Coordinates of C-alpha atoms and ligand atoms in Angstrom, one line a residue:
X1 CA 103.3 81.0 88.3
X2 CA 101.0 80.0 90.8
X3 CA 102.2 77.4 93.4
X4 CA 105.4 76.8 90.8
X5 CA 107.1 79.8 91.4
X6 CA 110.9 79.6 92.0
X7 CA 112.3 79.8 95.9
X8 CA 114.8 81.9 96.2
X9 CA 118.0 80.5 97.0
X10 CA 120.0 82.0 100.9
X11 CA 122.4 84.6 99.6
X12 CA 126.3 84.0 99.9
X13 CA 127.0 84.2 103.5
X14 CA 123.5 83.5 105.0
X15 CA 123.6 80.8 107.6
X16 CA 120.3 78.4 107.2
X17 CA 119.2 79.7 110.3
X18 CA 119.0 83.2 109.7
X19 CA 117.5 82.2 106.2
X20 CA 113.5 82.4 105.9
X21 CA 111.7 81.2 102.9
X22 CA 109.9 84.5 101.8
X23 CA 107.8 83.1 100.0
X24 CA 106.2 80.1 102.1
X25 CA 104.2 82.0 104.5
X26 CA 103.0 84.1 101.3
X27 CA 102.4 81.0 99.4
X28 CA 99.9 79.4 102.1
X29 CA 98.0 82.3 102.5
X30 CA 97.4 83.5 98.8
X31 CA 95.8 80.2 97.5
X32 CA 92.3 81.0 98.3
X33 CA 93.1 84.8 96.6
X34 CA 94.3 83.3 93.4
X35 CA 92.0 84.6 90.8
X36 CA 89.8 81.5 89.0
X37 CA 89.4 81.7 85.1
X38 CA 88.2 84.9 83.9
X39 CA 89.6 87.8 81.5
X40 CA 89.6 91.7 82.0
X41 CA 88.7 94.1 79.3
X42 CA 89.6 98.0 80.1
X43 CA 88.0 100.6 78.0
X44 CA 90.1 103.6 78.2
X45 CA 92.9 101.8 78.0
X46 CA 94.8 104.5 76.2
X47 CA 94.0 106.9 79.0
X48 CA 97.0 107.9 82.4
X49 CA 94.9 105.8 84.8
X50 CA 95.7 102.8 82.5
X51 CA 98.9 103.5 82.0
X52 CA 100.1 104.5 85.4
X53 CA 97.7 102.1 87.4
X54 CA 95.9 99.5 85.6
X55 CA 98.4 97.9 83.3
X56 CA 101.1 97.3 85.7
X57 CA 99.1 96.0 88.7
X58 CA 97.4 93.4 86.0
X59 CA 101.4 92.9 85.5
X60 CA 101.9 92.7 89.6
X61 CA 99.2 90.6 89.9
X62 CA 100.5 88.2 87.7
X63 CA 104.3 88.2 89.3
X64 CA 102.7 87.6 92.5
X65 CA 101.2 84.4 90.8
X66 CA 97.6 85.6 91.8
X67 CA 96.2 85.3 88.3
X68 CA 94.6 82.0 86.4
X69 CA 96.8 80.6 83.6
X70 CA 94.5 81.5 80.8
X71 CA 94.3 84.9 82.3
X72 CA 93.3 87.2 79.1
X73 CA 93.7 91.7 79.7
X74 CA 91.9 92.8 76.5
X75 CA 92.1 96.8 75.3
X76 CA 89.2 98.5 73.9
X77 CA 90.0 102.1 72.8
X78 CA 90.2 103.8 69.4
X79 CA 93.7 104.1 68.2
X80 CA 94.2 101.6 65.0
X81 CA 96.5 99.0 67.0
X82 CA 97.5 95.5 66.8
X83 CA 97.4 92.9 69.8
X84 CA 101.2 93.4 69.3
X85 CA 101.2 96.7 69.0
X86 CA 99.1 97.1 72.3
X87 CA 100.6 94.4 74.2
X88 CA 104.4 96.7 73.3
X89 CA 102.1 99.3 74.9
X90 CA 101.8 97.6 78.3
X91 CA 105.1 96.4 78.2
X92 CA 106.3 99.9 78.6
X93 CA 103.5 100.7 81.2
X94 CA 104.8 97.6 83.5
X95 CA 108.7 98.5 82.9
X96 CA 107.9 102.5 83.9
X97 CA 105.5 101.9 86.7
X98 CA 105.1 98.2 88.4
X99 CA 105.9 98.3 92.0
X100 CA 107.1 94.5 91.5
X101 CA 110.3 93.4 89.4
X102 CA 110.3 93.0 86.1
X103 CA 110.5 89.0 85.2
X104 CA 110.7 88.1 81.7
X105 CA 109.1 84.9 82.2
X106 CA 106.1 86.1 83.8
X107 CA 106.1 88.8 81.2
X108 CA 106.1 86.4 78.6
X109 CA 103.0 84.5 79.7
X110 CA 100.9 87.5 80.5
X111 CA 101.5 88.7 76.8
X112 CA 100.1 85.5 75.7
X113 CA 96.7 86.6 76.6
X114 CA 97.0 90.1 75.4
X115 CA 94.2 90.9 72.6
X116 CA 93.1 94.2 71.1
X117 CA 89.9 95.5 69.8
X118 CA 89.7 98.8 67.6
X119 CA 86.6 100.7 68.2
X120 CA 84.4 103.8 70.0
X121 CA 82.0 103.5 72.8
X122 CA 79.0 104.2 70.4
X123 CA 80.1 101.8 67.9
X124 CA 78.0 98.5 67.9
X125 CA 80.2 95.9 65.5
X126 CA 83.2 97.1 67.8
X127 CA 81.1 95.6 70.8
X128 CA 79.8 92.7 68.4
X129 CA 83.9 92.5 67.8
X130 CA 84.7 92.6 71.1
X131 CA 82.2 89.3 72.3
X132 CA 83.9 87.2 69.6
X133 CA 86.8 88.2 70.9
X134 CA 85.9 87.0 74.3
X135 CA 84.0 83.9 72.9
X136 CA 87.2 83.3 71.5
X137 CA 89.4 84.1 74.0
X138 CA 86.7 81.2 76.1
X139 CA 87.6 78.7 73.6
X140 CA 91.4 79.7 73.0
X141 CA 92.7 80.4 77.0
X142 CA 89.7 78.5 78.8
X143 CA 88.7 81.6 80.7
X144 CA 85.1 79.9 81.1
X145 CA 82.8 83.2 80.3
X146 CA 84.1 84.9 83.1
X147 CA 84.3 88.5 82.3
X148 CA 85.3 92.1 84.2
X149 CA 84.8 95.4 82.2
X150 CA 86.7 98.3 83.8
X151 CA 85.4 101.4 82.7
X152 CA 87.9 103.7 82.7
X153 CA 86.6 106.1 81.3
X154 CA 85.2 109.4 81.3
X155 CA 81.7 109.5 83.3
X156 CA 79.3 111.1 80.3
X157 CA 80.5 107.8 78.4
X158 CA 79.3 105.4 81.2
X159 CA 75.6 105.2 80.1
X160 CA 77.0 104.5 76.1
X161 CA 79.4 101.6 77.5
X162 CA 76.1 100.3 79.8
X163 CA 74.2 100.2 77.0
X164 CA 76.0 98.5 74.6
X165 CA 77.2 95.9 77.1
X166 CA 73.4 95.0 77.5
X167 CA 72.7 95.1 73.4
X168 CA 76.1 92.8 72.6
X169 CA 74.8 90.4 75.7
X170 CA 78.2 90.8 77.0
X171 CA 76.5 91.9 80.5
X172 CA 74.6 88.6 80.1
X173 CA 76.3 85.6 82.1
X174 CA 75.8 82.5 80.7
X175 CA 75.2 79.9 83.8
X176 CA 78.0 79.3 86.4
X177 CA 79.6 82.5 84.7
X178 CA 79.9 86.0 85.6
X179 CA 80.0 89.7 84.3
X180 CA 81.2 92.4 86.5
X181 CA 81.4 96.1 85.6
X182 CA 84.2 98.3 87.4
X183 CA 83.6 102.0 87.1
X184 CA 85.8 104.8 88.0
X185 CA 84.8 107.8 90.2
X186 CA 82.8 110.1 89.9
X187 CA 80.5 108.8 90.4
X188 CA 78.1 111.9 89.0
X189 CA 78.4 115.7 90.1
X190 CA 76.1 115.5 92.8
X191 CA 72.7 113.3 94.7
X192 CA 70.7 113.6 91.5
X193 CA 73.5 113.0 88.9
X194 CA 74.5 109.6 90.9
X195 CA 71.0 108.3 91.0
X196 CA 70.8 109.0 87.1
X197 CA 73.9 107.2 86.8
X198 CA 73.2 104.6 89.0
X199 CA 69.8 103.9 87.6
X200 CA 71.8 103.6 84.0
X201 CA 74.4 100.8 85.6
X202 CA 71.9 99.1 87.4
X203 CA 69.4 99.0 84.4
X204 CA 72.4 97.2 83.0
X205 CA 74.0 95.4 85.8
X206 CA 72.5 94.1 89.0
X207 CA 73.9 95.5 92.1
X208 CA 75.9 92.7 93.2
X209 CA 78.2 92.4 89.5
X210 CA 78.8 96.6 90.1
X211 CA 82.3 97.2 91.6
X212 CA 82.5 101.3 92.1
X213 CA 86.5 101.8 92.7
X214 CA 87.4 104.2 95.6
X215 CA 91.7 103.4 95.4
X216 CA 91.9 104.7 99.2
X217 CA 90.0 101.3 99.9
X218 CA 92.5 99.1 98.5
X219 CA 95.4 100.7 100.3
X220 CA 96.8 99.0 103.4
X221 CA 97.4 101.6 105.7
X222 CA 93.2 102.3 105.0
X223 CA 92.6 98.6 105.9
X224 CA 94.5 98.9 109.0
X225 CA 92.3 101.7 110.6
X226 CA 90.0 98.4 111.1
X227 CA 92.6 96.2 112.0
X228 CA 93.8 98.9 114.4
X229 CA 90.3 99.8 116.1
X230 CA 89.0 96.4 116.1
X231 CA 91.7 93.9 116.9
X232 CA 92.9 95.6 119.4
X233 CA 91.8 96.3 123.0
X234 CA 93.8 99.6 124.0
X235 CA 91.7 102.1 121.7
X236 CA 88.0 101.5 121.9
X237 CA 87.5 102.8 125.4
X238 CA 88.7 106.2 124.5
X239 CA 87.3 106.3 121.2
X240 CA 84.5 108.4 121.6
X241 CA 83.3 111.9 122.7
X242 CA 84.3 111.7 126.1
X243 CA 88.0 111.4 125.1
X244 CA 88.1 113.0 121.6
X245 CA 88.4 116.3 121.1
X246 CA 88.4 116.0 117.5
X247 CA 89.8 114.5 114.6
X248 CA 91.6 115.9 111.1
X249 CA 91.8 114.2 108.1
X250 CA 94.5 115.2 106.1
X251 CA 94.9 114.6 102.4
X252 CA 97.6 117.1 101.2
X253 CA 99.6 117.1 97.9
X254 CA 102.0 119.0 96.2
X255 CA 101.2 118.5 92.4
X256 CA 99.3 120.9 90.2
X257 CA 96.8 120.2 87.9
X258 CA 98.2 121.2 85.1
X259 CA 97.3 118.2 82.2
X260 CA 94.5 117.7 84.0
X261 CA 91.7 120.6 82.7
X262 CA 89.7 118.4 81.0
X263 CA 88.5 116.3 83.7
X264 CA 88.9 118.8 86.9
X265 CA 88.2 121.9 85.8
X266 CA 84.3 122.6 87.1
X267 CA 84.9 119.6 89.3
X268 CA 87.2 121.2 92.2
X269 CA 88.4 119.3 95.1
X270 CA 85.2 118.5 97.2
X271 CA 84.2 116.4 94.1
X272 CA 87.1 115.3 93.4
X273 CA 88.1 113.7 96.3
X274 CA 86.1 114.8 99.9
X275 CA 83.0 113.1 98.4
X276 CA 84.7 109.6 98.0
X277 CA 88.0 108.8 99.6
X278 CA 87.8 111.3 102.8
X279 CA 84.1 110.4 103.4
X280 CA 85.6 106.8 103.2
X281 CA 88.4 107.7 105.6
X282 CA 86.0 109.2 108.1
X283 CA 83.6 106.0 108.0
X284 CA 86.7 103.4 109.1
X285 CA 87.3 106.1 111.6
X286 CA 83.8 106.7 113.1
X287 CA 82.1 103.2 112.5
X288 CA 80.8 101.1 114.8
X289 CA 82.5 97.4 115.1
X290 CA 80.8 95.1 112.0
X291 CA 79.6 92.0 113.3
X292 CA 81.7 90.5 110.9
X293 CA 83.8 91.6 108.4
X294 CA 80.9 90.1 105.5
X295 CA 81.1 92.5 102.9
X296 CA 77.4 93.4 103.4
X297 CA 78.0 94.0 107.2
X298 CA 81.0 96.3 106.7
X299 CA 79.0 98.0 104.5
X300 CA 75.7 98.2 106.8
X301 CA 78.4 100.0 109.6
X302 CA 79.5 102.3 106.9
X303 CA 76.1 102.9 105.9
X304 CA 74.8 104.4 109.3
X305 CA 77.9 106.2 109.9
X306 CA 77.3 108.2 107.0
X307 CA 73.7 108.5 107.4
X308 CA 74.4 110.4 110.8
X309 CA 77.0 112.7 109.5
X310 CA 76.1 115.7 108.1
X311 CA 77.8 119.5 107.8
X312 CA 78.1 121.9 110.9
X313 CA 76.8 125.1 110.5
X314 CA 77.0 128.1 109.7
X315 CA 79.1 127.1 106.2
X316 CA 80.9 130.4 106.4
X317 CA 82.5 129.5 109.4
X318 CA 82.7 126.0 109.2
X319 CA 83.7 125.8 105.9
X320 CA 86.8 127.0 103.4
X321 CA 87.9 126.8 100.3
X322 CA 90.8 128.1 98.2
X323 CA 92.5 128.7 94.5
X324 CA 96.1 128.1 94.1
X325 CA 98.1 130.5 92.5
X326 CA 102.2 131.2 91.5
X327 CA 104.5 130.4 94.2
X328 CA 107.6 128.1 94.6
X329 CA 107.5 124.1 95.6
X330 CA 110.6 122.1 96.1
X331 CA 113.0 124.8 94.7
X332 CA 110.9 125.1 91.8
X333 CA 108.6 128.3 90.5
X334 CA 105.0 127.0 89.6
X335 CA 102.0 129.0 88.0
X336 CA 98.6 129.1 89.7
X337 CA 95.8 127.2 88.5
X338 CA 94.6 130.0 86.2
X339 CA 97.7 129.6 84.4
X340 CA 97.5 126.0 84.0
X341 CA 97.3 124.7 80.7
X342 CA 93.3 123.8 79.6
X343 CA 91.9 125.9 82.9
X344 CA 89.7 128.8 81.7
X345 CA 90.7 132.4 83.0
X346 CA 87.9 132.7 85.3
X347 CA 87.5 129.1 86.3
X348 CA 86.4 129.1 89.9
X349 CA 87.1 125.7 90.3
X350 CA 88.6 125.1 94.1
X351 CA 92.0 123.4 94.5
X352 CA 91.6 123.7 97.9
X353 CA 88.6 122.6 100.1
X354 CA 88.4 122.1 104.2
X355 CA 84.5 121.2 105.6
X356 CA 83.6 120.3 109.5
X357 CA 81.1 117.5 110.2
X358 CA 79.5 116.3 112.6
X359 CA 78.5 112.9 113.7
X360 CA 75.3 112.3 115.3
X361 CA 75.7 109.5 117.2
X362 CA 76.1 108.5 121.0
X363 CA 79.7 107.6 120.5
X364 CA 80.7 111.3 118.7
X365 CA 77.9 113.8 119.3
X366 CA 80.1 116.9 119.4
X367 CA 83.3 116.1 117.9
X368 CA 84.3 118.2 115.0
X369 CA 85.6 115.9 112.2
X370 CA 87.5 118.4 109.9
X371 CA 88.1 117.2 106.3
X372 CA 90.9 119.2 104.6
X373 CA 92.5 118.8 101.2
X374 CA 94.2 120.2 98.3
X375 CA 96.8 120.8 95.5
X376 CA 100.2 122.7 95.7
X377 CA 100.2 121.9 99.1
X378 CA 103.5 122.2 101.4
X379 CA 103.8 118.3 100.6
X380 CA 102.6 115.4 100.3
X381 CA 100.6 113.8 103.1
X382 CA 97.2 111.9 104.0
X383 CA 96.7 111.1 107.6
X384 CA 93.8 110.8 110.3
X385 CA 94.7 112.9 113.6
X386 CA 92.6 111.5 116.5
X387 CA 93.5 114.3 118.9
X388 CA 92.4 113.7 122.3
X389 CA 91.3 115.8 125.3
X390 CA 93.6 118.1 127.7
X391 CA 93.8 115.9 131.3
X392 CA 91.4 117.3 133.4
X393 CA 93.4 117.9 135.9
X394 CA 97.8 118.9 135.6
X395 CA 99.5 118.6 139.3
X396 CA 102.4 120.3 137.7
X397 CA 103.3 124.2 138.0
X398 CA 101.9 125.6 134.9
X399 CA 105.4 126.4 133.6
X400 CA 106.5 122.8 133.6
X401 CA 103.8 121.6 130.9
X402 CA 103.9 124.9 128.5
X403 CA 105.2 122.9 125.8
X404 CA 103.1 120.2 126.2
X405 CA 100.3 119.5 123.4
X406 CA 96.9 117.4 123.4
X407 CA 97.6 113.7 123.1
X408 CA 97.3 112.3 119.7
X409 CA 97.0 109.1 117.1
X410 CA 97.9 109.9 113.7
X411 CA 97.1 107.3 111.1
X412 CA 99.5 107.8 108.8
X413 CA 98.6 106.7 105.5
X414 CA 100.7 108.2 103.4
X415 CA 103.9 108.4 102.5
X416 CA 105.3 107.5 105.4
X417 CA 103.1 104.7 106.3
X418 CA 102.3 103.9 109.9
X419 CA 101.0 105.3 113.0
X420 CA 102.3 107.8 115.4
X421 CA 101.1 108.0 119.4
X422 CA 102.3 111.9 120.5
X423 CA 102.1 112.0 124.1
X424 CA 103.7 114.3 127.0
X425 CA 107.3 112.9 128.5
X426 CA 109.5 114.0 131.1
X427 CA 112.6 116.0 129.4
X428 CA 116.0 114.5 131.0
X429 CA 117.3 117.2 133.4
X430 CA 116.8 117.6 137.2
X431 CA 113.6 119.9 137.1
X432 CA 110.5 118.6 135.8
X433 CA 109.4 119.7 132.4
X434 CA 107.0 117.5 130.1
X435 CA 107.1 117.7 126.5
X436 CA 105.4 116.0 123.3
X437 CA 107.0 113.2 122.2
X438 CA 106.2 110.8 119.3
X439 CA 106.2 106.7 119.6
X440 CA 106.4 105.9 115.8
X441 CA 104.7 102.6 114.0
X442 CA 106.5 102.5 110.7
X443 CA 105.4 99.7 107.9
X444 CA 108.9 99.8 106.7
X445 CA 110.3 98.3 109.8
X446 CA 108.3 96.6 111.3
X447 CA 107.2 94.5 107.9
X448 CA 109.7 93.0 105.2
X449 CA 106.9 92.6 102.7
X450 CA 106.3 95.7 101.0
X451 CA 102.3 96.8 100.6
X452 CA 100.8 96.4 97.0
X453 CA 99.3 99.0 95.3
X454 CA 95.3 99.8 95.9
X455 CA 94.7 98.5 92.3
X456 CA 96.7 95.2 92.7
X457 CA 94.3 94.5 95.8
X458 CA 91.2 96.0 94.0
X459 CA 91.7 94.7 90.5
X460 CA 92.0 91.0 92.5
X461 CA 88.9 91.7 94.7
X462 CA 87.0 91.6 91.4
X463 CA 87.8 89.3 89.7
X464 CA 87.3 87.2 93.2
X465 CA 83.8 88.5 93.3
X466 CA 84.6 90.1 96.8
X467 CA 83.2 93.7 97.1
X468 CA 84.3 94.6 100.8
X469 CA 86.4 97.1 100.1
X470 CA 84.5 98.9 97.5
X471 CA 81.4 101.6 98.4
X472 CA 77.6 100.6 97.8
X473 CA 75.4 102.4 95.9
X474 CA 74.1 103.8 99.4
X475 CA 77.3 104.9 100.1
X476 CA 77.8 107.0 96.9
X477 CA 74.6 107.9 97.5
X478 CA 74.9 109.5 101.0
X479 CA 78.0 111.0 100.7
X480 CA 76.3 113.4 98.0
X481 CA 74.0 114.0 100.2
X482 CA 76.3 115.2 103.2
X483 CA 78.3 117.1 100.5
X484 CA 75.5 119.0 98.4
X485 CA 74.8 121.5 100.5
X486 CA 78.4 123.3 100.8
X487 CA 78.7 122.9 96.9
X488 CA 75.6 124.8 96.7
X489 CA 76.7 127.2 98.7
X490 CA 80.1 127.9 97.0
X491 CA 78.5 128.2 94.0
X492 CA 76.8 130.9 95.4
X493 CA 79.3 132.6 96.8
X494 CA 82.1 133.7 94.3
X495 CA 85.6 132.8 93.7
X496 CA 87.5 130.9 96.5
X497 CA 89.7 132.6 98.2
X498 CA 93.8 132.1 96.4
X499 CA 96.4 130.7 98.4
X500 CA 100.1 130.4 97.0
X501 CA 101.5 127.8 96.0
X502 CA 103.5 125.5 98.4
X503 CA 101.6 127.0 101.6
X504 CA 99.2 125.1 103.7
X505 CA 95.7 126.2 102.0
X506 CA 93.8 129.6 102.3
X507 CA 93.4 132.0 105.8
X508 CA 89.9 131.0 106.0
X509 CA 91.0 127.5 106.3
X510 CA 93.3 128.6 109.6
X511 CA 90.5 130.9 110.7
X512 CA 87.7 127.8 110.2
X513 CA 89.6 125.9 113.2
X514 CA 90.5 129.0 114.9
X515 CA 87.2 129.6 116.0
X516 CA 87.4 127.1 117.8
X517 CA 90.7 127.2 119.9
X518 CA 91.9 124.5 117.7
X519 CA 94.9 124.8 114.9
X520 CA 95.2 122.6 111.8
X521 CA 98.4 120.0 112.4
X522 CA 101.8 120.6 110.6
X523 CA 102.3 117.3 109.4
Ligands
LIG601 C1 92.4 110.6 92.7 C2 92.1 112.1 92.5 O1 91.2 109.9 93.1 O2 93.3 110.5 93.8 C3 93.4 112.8 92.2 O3 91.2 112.2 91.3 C4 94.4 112.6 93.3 O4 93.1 114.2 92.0 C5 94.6 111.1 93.5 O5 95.6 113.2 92.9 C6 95.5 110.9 94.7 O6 95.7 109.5 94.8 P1 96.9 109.0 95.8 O7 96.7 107.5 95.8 O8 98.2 109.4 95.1 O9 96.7 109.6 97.1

């Protein structure tokens, strides 16, 4: 692995010219990003997010020769396995779901450092098990006391885990070592809840060793809003009040929840997902230029951002929030969420949420920012619409600009990732008539290298020690804060309104921009 990996060979046909070593320019830049020694032990490791996620971007990681030799991923979960049995585990997990090919030989050397240990969270000799393990595993595969603990697991078992970290001294570094704790979202049910929890990790865990995952972070086309803004020059003059009108961000999908009771039901989609990856998505958006991109300055930006946003009012106006029910997606007929599997009949749990903010700041004081999302969606999207003001002034006969729109930037984050400028252009003919047209960024042709998963990039940034891309405590913090209100107010106010299934959200959710003069995009 490492610097020894193989270089390709030209294919048949390929004049050396045209040929480029793929993997040079790659090479040069990854050695300061290749992981020192260290292991990683997930708890929850039987759970989907493991499966899906975890597992095979450990495997990724290691194709892309970014992990130690010694590297060591140990499981912690209940089941009565073997290391064999759970190393055949992530074997599956890597063939169903890593983005990168499957290579035998890097296969074989991950599974190497695959261990095992049997055991439930409040179970002390499966802690005291799992630091001989890692003693061991310091002696065996020289991965010098370094250890992450990804807590994948459900939030009510955080402050168990915490504990028993600090009681088997595993959260105890010995010198020129380090611990690190990963936790999953949520991050608690609301302000008070997070400060609980927070108080629990941090009674544990200083600050700087706690790594709170937001996935949105570690996705390119997220990283590129700053790229975007502050690289270039052609943006920041007309980002701002004077040019904005408003902006949408989008984060749409199609699937249901069914399989997924146990955690969301109660939760809803404000919780879910508003309070942590679109409150995210709205800081790279709205942010002032970090002096640098230090992980504490990035995070100082965010930070005052998000302490001048807060909800527009009146909620019932500026705020919507639906249920799915039965309907049809892709060809297919689907039940509502009442029908799901696990859901209680009455569950008033939204699927579907929308909420306007405001920004209090010289650069945005009265631009909308509407946050929308939901489930059984028309399809899957997440993008940030910057849509700008009408020209003051048209010196065309009214007829010759009726189809044209307000000028717009959409970051599009996903699928399709890239970014799309809409602007008005003549239509070919001999009379003038101006119409919307699109210039398109896509990732797919414009790069050859295709973008790693969020939890490749995340998983690496901890075990690098580098927390840029993951949200402080403050950060959690404030984003409750902004959100509270509106879940108080929901719960106050009865069922959310149903939507069917495969349509674009609830009425009130068209009516909320409506208001306005404004329409939610089609995307
Ligand atoms: C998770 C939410 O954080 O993000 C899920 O809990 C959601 O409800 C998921 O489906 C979406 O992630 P992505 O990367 O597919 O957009």
């Amino acid at each position: 692995m490492g610097g020894t990996g193989a270089v390709p060979r030209p294919r048949t046909g390929t004049t050396p010219a045209q040929w480029v070593n793929p993997l040079r320019d790659e090479r040069d830049k990854r050695l300061p990003r290749i992981a020192g020694p260290c292991s990683l032990v997930i708890f929850g490791v039987t759970g989907d997010l493991a499966r899906k996620k975890l597992l095979p971007a450990v495997y990724d990681l290691a194709n892309r020769g970014l992990l130690p030799p010694g590297f060591t991923l140990v499981g912690f979960a209940r089941r009565d396995w073997t290391d064999e049995h759970f190393a055949a585990v992530v074997h599956d997990s890597v063939r169903d779901h890593a983005r990168t090919e499957f290579r035998e030989v890097v296969w074989e050397r991950l599974a190497e450092g695959i261990r095992f240990v049997q055991g439930s969270f409040d179970d002390e000799a499966a802690f005291d098990e799992l630091a001989k393990t890692l003693a061991a595993v310091d002696e065996q595969r020289g991965t010098g006391g370094n250890h992450g603990f990804y807590l994948a697991i459900p939030p009510a078992a955080f402050p168990t885990v915490c504990e028993q970290l600090s009681r088997s001294g595993l959260a105890r570094p010995g010198e020129d070592q380090w611990r690190r704790v990963v936790i999953e979202k949520p991050f608690g049910h609301d302000l008070e809840s997070a400060k609980e929890l927070n108080d629990v990790v941090n009674a544990v865990v200083p600050e700087d060793s706690v790594f709170r995952i937001d996935h949105y972070l570690g996705k390119e086309t997220v990283q590129n809003i700053l790229a975007l803004r502050f690289a270039n020059q052609l943006f920041d003059p007309i980002w701002n009040s004077h040019y904005v009108d408003h902006v949408q961000i989008t984060m749409a999908e199609d699937i249901g929840l069914g399989g997924r009771a146990g955690y969301y039901d109660g939760i809803g989609a404000a919780r879910d997902v508003i309070q942590n990856h679109l409150l995210q998505l709205l800081a790279f958006t709205a942010m002032e230029e970090p002096v640098s991109f230090e992980p504490s300055e990035l995070q100082a930006e965010k930070i005052k951002v998000l302490s001048a946003t807060r909800l527009a009012q009146p909620l019932d106006e500026t705020t919507a929030r639906g249920q799915y029910s039965g309907g049809w997606q892709g060809g297919r007929k689907v039940v509502g969420l009442l029908d799901e599997e696990g859901f209680s009949k009455d569950s008033t749990t939204e699927t579907f949420a929308a909420i306007t903010l405001e920004v209090d700041t010289r650069r945005w004081a009265g631009v909308p920012f509407y946050l929308r999302t939901g489930k059984r969606l028309g399809r899957r999207v997440t993008e940030i619409a910057v849509v700008f003001k009408r020209a003051p002034h048209l010196p065309f006969d009214q007829t010759m600009t009726e189809e044209l729109g307000q000028n717009a930037l959409v970051i599009r984050v996903q699928p399709d990732e890239g970014v799309t400028m809409r602007f008005g252009s003549k239509v070919p003919g001999s009379s003038m008539e101006v119409r919307d047209v699109n210039m398109d960024f896509s990732y797919g042709q414009a790069f050859t290298e295709s973008s790693p998963e969020a939890y490749e990039r995340l998983i690496l940034d901890v075990l690098l020690g580098e927390p840029s891309l993951f949200p402080a405590n403050a950060e959690v913090e404030l984003s409750w804060k902004i959100l509270d209100p509106v879940l108080d107010h929901w719960a106050a106010s009865g069922r959310p309104e149903p939507y069917e299934a495969g349509t674009w959200g609830p009425p009130s959710a068209q009516e909320m921009l409506r208001r306005s003069g404004r329409e939610w995009r089609r995307p």
